[in-house]
Amino acid sequence: MSKKDQLDYEKMVQVALGAVVREALSVAANYGLPDLHHFYVTFATDHPLVQIPDYLREQYMDEMTIVLQHEFWDLTVDDTRFAVTLCFDDINERLVIPFESIISFVDPSVKFGLQFSPEYTALEPGEEDTQAPITPAVDENGNPVSNVVTLDTFRKKP
């Protein structure tokens, strides 16, 4: 049996867990955070598709943890990434974070956490992402749509 014929259970689990993160963020984007729920999202800042201000990338060269609890705005989620506005030193900044850059996702209110091992080629100093801005998915009536998407879509193939 060749390697390509083997079942990659580790990858299957990562795909399923990634769908949990996307769904949790979609619920928060569409309905707000229920009860005491809040999220800690750690992501790789040197991932080439992460969009954050240069001063944050300089301060957090490898990874950064953001908290989605009381003060976050305009959370949007699509198939490959999420975007959110957060306040840093009284300045609102828009962050765009691809799911494939997430290192961990934690909801401490219910003692829930997930760990990921992102696979990517790090951003070289001075490089910037040129991906289009994020727009939320909507149905024909303009209502937000939430679809579960596997992480295979987000992972770079070797």
Coordinates of N, CA and C in Angstrom, one line a residue:
M1 N 0.8 -1.2 0.0 CA 0.0 0.0 0.0 C 0.9 1.2 0.0
S2 N 0.7 2.1 -0.9 CA 1.5 3.3 -1.0 C 1.0 4.4 0.0
K3 N 1.8 5.4 0.2 CA 1.4 6.4 1.2 C 0.2 7.1 0.8
K4 N 0.0 7.4 -0.5 CA -1.2 8.1 -0.9 C -2.5 7.3 -0.7
D5 N -2.4 6.0 -0.5 CA -3.5 5.1 -0.3 C -3.9 5.0 1.2
Q6 N -3.0 5.5 2.0 CA -3.3 5.4 3.5 C -4.2 6.6 3.9
L7 N -5.0 6.3 4.9 CA -5.9 7.3 5.5 C -5.1 8.2 6.4
D8 N -5.1 9.5 6.2 CA -4.4 10.4 7.1 C -5.3 10.9 8.2
Y9 N -5.4 10.2 9.2 CA -6.4 10.5 10.3 C -6.0 11.8 11.0
E10 N -4.7 12.1 11.1 CA -4.3 13.4 11.7 C -4.9 14.6 10.9
K11 N -4.8 14.5 9.6 CA -5.3 15.6 8.8 C -6.8 15.6 8.9
M12 N -7.5 14.5 8.9 CA -8.9 14.5 9.0 C -9.4 15.2 10.3
V13 N -8.7 14.9 11.4 CA -9.0 15.5 12.7 C -8.8 17.0 12.6
Q14 N -7.7 17.5 12.0 CA -7.4 18.9 11.9 C -8.5 19.6 11.0
V15 N -9.0 18.9 10.0 CA -10.1 19.4 9.2 C -11.3 19.6 10.0
A16 N -11.7 18.6 10.8 CA -12.9 18.7 11.6 C -12.8 19.7 12.6
L17 N -11.7 19.8 13.3 CA -11.5 20.8 14.3 C -11.5 22.3 13.8
G18 N -10.9 22.4 12.6 CA -11.0 23.7 11.9 C -12.4 24.2 11.6
A19 N -13.2 23.2 11.3 CA -14.6 23.6 11.0 C -15.3 24.1 12.3
V20 N -14.9 23.5 13.5 CA -15.5 24.0 14.7 C -15.1 25.5 15.0
V21 N -13.9 25.8 14.7 CA -13.4 27.2 14.9 C -14.2 28.1 13.9
R22 N -14.3 27.7 12.7 CA -15.1 28.6 11.7 C -16.5 28.7 12.1
E23 N -17.2 27.7 12.6 CA -18.5 27.7 13.0 C -18.7 28.6 14.2
A24 N -17.8 28.5 15.2 CA -17.9 29.3 16.4 C -17.8 30.8 16.1
L25 N -16.8 31.1 15.2 CA -16.7 32.5 14.8 C -17.9 33.0 14.0
S26 N -18.4 32.1 13.1 CA -19.6 32.5 12.4 C -20.8 32.8 13.3
V27 N -21.0 32.0 14.3 CA -22.1 32.2 15.3 C -21.9 33.6 15.9
A28 N -20.6 33.9 16.4 CA -20.3 35.2 17.0 C -20.6 36.3 16.0
A29 N -20.2 36.1 14.8 CA -20.4 37.2 13.8 C -21.8 37.5 13.5
N30 N -22.6 36.4 13.5 CA -24.0 36.5 13.1 C -25.0 36.9 14.3
Y31 N -24.6 36.4 15.5 CA -25.5 36.6 16.6 C -24.9 37.2 17.8
G32 N -23.6 37.4 17.8 CA -22.9 37.9 19.0 C -22.5 36.7 19.9
L33 N -21.8 37.0 20.9 CA -21.3 35.9 21.8 C -22.3 35.7 22.9
P34 N -22.8 34.5 23.1 CA -23.8 34.2 24.1 C -23.2 34.1 25.5
D35 N -23.9 34.4 26.5 CA -23.5 34.3 27.9 C -22.1 34.8 28.1
L36 N -21.3 34.0 28.7 CA -19.9 34.4 29.1 C -18.9 34.0 28.1
H37 N -19.3 33.4 26.9 CA -18.4 33.0 25.9 C -17.5 34.1 25.5
H38 N -16.2 33.8 25.3 CA -15.2 34.6 24.6 C -14.1 33.8 24.1
F39 N -13.4 34.3 23.1 CA -12.4 33.5 22.4 C -11.0 34.2 22.5
Y40 N -10.0 33.3 22.7 CA -8.6 33.6 22.5 C -8.2 32.9 21.2
V41 N -7.7 33.7 20.3 CA -7.3 33.2 19.0 C -5.8 33.5 18.8
T42 N -5.0 32.5 18.8 CA -3.5 32.7 18.5 C -3.3 32.3 17.1
F43 N -2.5 33.2 16.4 CA -2.3 33.0 15.0 C -0.8 33.4 14.6
A44 N -0.3 32.8 13.6 CA 1.0 33.1 13.1 C 1.0 34.4 12.3
T45 N 1.8 35.4 12.9 CA 1.8 36.7 12.2 C 2.7 36.7 11.0
D46 N 3.5 35.7 10.9 CA 4.4 35.7 9.7 C 3.8 34.8 8.5
H47 N 2.5 34.4 8.7 CA 1.8 33.7 7.6 C 1.6 34.8 6.5
P48 N 1.8 34.4 5.2 CA 1.8 35.4 4.2 C 0.4 36.0 3.9
L49 N -0.7 35.3 4.4 CA -2.0 35.9 4.1 C -2.6 36.7 5.3
V50 N -1.9 36.7 6.4 CA -2.3 37.5 7.6 C -2.2 39.0 7.2
Q51 N -3.2 39.7 7.5 CA -3.2 41.2 7.3 C -3.3 41.9 8.6
I52 N -2.2 42.5 9.1 CA -2.2 43.3 10.3 C -1.3 44.5 10.1
P53 N -1.5 45.5 10.8 CA -0.6 46.7 10.7 C 0.9 46.3 10.9
D54 N 1.7 47.0 10.2 CA 3.2 46.7 10.3 C 3.7 46.8 11.8
Y55 N 3.2 47.8 12.5 CA 3.7 47.9 13.9 C 3.3 46.7 14.8
L56 N 2.2 46.1 14.5 CA 1.8 44.9 15.2 C 2.7 43.7 14.8
R57 N 3.0 43.6 13.5 CA 3.8 42.6 13.0 C 5.2 42.7 13.5
E58 N 5.7 43.9 13.7 CA 7.0 44.1 14.3 C 7.0 43.7 15.8
Q59 N 6.0 44.0 16.5 CA 5.9 43.7 17.9 C 5.6 42.2 18.1
Y60 N 4.9 41.6 17.3 CA 4.6 40.2 17.4 C 5.1 39.5 16.1
M61 N 6.4 39.2 16.1 CA 7.0 38.7 14.9 C 6.6 37.3 14.5
D62 N 6.3 36.5 15.4 CA 6.0 35.1 15.1 C 4.5 34.7 15.3
E63 N 4.0 35.1 16.5 CA 2.6 34.8 16.7 C 2.0 35.9 17.6
M64 N 0.6 36.0 17.6 CA -0.1 37.0 18.3 C -1.4 36.3 18.8
T65 N -1.9 36.7 20.0 CA -3.1 36.2 20.5 C -4.1 37.4 20.6
I66 N -5.3 37.3 20.1 CA -6.3 38.3 20.2 C -7.4 37.7 21.0
V67 N -8.1 38.6 21.7 CA -9.3 38.3 22.5 C -10.5 38.9 21.9
L68 N -11.5 38.0 21.6 CA -12.8 38.5 21.2 C -13.8 38.3 22.3
Q69 N -14.1 39.4 23.0 CA -14.9 39.4 24.2 C -15.9 40.6 24.2
H70 N -15.4 41.7 24.7 CA -16.3 42.8 24.9 C -16.1 43.9 23.7
E71 N -14.9 44.1 23.4 CA -14.6 45.2 22.5 C -14.0 44.7 21.2
F72 N -14.8 44.3 20.3 CA -14.4 43.9 18.9 C -15.6 44.3 18.1
W73 N -15.3 44.6 16.8 CA -16.3 45.1 15.9 C -16.2 44.5 14.5
D74 N -17.3 44.5 13.8 CA -17.3 44.1 12.4 C -16.6 42.7 12.2
L75 N -17.0 41.7 13.0 CA -16.4 40.4 12.8 C -17.1 39.8 11.6
T76 N -16.3 39.4 10.6 CA -16.9 38.7 9.4 C -16.1 37.5 9.2
V77 N -16.8 36.5 8.6 CA -16.2 35.2 8.4 C -16.5 34.7 7.0
D78 N -15.5 34.2 6.3 CA -15.8 33.6 5.0 C -15.2 32.2 5.0
D79 N -15.1 31.6 3.8 CA -14.6 30.2 3.8 C -13.2 30.0 4.2
T80 N -12.3 31.0 4.0 CA -10.9 30.8 4.2 C -10.3 31.7 5.4
R81 N -11.1 32.7 5.9 CA -10.5 33.6 6.8 C -11.6 34.3 7.6
F82 N -11.1 35.0 8.6 CA -12.1 35.9 9.3 C -11.4 37.3 9.5
A83 N -12.2 38.3 9.6 CA -11.7 39.6 9.8 C -12.4 40.3 11.0
V84 N -11.7 41.1 11.7 CA -12.3 41.7 12.9 C -11.5 43.1 13.2
T85 N -12.3 44.0 13.7 CA -11.7 45.3 14.1 C -11.5 45.3 15.6
L86 N -10.2 45.6 16.0 CA -9.9 45.6 17.5 C -9.2 46.9 17.7
C87 N -9.2 47.3 19.0 CA -8.6 48.6 19.4 C -7.2 48.3 20.0
F88 N -6.2 49.0 19.5 CA -4.8 48.9 20.0 C -4.4 50.3 20.4
D89 N -4.1 50.6 21.6 CA -3.7 52.0 22.1 C -4.6 53.0 21.5
D90 N -6.0 52.8 21.7 CA -7.0 53.8 21.3 C -7.1 54.0 19.7
I91 N -6.5 53.0 19.0 CA -6.6 53.1 17.5 C -7.3 51.8 17.1
N92 N -8.4 51.9 16.3 CA -9.1 50.8 15.8 C -8.3 50.3 14.5
E93 N -8.0 49.0 14.6 CA -7.3 48.4 13.5 C -8.1 47.1 12.9
R94 N -8.1 47.0 11.6 CA -8.7 45.8 11.0 C -7.7 44.7 10.8
L95 N -8.0 43.5 11.3 CA -7.1 42.4 11.2 C -7.8 41.3 10.3
V96 N -7.1 40.7 9.4 CA -7.6 39.7 8.5 C -6.7 38.4 8.8
I97 N -7.4 37.4 9.3 CA -6.7 36.2 9.7 C -7.2 35.0 9.0
P98 N -6.3 34.4 8.2 CA -6.7 33.1 7.5 C -6.8 32.0 8.5
F99 N -7.7 31.1 8.3 CA -7.9 29.9 9.2 C -6.6 29.1 9.2
E100 N -5.9 29.0 8.1 CA -4.7 28.2 8.0 C -3.5 28.8 8.8
S101 N -3.7 30.0 9.4 CA -2.6 30.6 10.2 C -2.9 30.4 11.7
I102 N -4.1 29.8 12.1 CA -4.4 29.7 13.5 C -3.6 28.6 14.2
I103 N -3.1 29.0 15.3 CA -2.3 28.1 16.1 C -3.1 27.5 17.2
S104 N -4.0 28.3 17.8 CA -4.9 27.8 18.9 C -6.1 28.6 19.0
F105 N -7.2 28.0 19.4 CA -8.5 28.6 19.6 C -9.0 28.1 21.0
V106 N -9.3 29.1 21.9 CA -9.7 28.8 23.2 C -11.0 29.6 23.6
D107 N -11.9 28.9 24.2 CA -13.1 29.6 24.8 C -13.0 29.2 26.3
P108 N -12.3 30.1 27.1 CA -12.1 29.7 28.5 C -13.4 29.7 29.4
S109 N -14.5 30.3 28.9 CA -15.7 30.2 29.7 C -16.3 28.8 29.8
V110 N -15.9 28.0 28.9 CA -16.4 26.6 29.0 C -15.2 25.6 29.0
K111 N -14.0 26.1 29.2 CA -12.8 25.3 29.3 C -12.6 24.5 28.0
F112 N -12.7 25.1 26.9 CA -12.6 24.5 25.6 C -11.4 25.0 24.8
G113 N -10.6 24.2 24.2 CA -9.4 24.7 23.5 C -9.0 23.7 22.4
L114 N -8.5 24.2 21.3 CA -8.0 23.5 20.2 C -6.6 24.0 19.8
Q115 N -5.7 23.0 19.5 CA -4.4 23.4 19.0 C -4.2 22.9 17.6
F116 N -3.5 23.7 16.8 CA -3.3 23.4 15.4 C -1.8 23.6 15.1
S117 N -1.4 22.9 14.0 CA 0.0 23.0 13.5 C 0.0 23.6 12.1
P118 N -0.1 24.9 12.0 CA -0.2 25.5 10.6 C 1.0 25.2 9.8
E119 N 0.8 24.9 8.5 CA 1.8 24.6 7.6 C 1.8 25.7 6.5
Y120 N 2.9 26.4 6.4 CA 3.0 27.6 5.4 C 4.4 28.0 5.3
T121 N 4.7 28.8 4.3 CA 6.0 29.4 4.1 C 5.9 30.8 4.7
A122 N 6.8 31.1 5.6 CA 6.7 32.4 6.4 C 6.9 33.6 5.4
L123 N 6.2 34.6 5.8 CA 6.3 35.9 5.1 C 7.7 36.5 5.2
E124 N 8.3 36.9 4.2 CA 9.7 37.5 4.2 C 9.5 39.0 4.7
P125 N 10.5 39.5 5.4 CA 10.4 40.9 5.8 C 10.1 41.8 4.6
G126 N 9.1 42.7 4.7 CA 8.8 43.6 3.6 C 7.7 43.1 2.7
E127 N 7.4 41.8 2.7 CA 6.4 41.2 1.9 C 5.0 41.6 2.5
E128 N 4.0 41.8 1.6 CA 2.7 42.0 2.0 C 1.7 41.2 1.3
D129 N 0.6 40.9 1.9 CA -0.5 40.1 1.2 C -1.2 41.0 0.3
T130 N -1.6 40.4 -0.9 CA -2.4 41.2 -1.9 C -3.8 40.6 -2.1
Q131 N -4.2 39.8 -1.1 CA -5.6 39.1 -1.3 C -6.7 40.2 -1.2
A132 N -7.8 39.9 -1.8 CA -8.9 40.8 -1.8 C -9.5 41.0 -0.4
P133 N -10.2 42.1 -0.2 CA -10.8 42.3 1.2 C -11.9 41.2 1.4
I134 N -12.1 40.9 2.7 CA -13.1 39.9 3.1 C -14.5 40.4 2.9
T135 N -15.4 39.6 2.5 CA -16.8 40.0 2.4 C -17.6 38.8 2.9
P136 N -18.6 39.0 3.8 CA -19.4 37.9 4.3 C -20.3 37.3 3.3
A137 N -20.6 36.0 3.4 CA -21.5 35.3 2.5 C -22.9 35.7 2.9
V138 N -23.8 35.9 1.9 CA -25.2 36.2 2.1 C -26.0 35.4 1.2
D139 N -27.3 35.1 1.5 CA -28.2 34.5 0.6 C -28.9 35.5 -0.3
E140 N -29.9 35.1 -1.1 CA -30.6 36.0 -2.0 C -31.3 37.1 -1.3
N141 N -31.7 36.9 0.0 CA -32.4 38.0 0.8 C -31.4 38.8 1.6
G142 N -30.1 38.6 1.4 CA -29.1 39.4 2.1 C -28.9 39.0 3.5
N143 N -29.4 37.8 3.9 CA -29.1 37.2 5.2 C -27.8 36.5 5.3
P144 N -27.1 36.6 6.4 CA -25.8 35.9 6.5 C -26.0 34.4 6.3
V145 N -25.0 33.8 5.6 CA -25.0 32.3 5.4 C -23.8 31.7 6.1
S146 N -24.0 30.6 6.8 CA -22.9 30.0 7.5 C -22.8 28.6 7.0
N147 N -21.6 28.3 6.3 CA -21.4 27.0 5.8 C -20.1 26.4 6.5
V148 N -20.2 25.1 6.8 CA -19.0 24.5 7.3 C -18.1 24.1 6.2
V149 N -16.8 24.5 6.3 CA -15.8 24.2 5.3 C -14.7 23.5 5.9
T150 N -14.1 22.5 5.2 CA -13.0 21.7 5.7 C -11.7 22.5 5.6
L151 N -10.8 22.2 6.4 CA -9.5 22.8 6.4 C -8.6 22.5 5.2
D152 N -9.0 21.4 4.4 CA -8.2 21.1 3.2 C -8.2 22.3 2.3
T153 N -9.3 23.1 2.3 CA -9.4 24.3 1.5 C -8.3 25.3 1.9
F154 N -8.0 25.3 3.2 CA -7.1 26.3 3.8 C -5.6 25.9 3.7
R155 N -5.3 24.6 3.6 CA -3.9 24.2 3.8 C -3.3 24.2 2.4
K156 N -2.0 24.6 2.4 CA -1.2 24.5 1.1 C -0.8 23.0 0.9
K157 N -0.9 22.6 -0.3 CA -0.5 21.2 -0.6 C 1.0 21.2 -0.9
P158 N 1.7 20.1 -0.4 CA 3.2 20.1 -0.7 C 3.5 19.8 -2.1

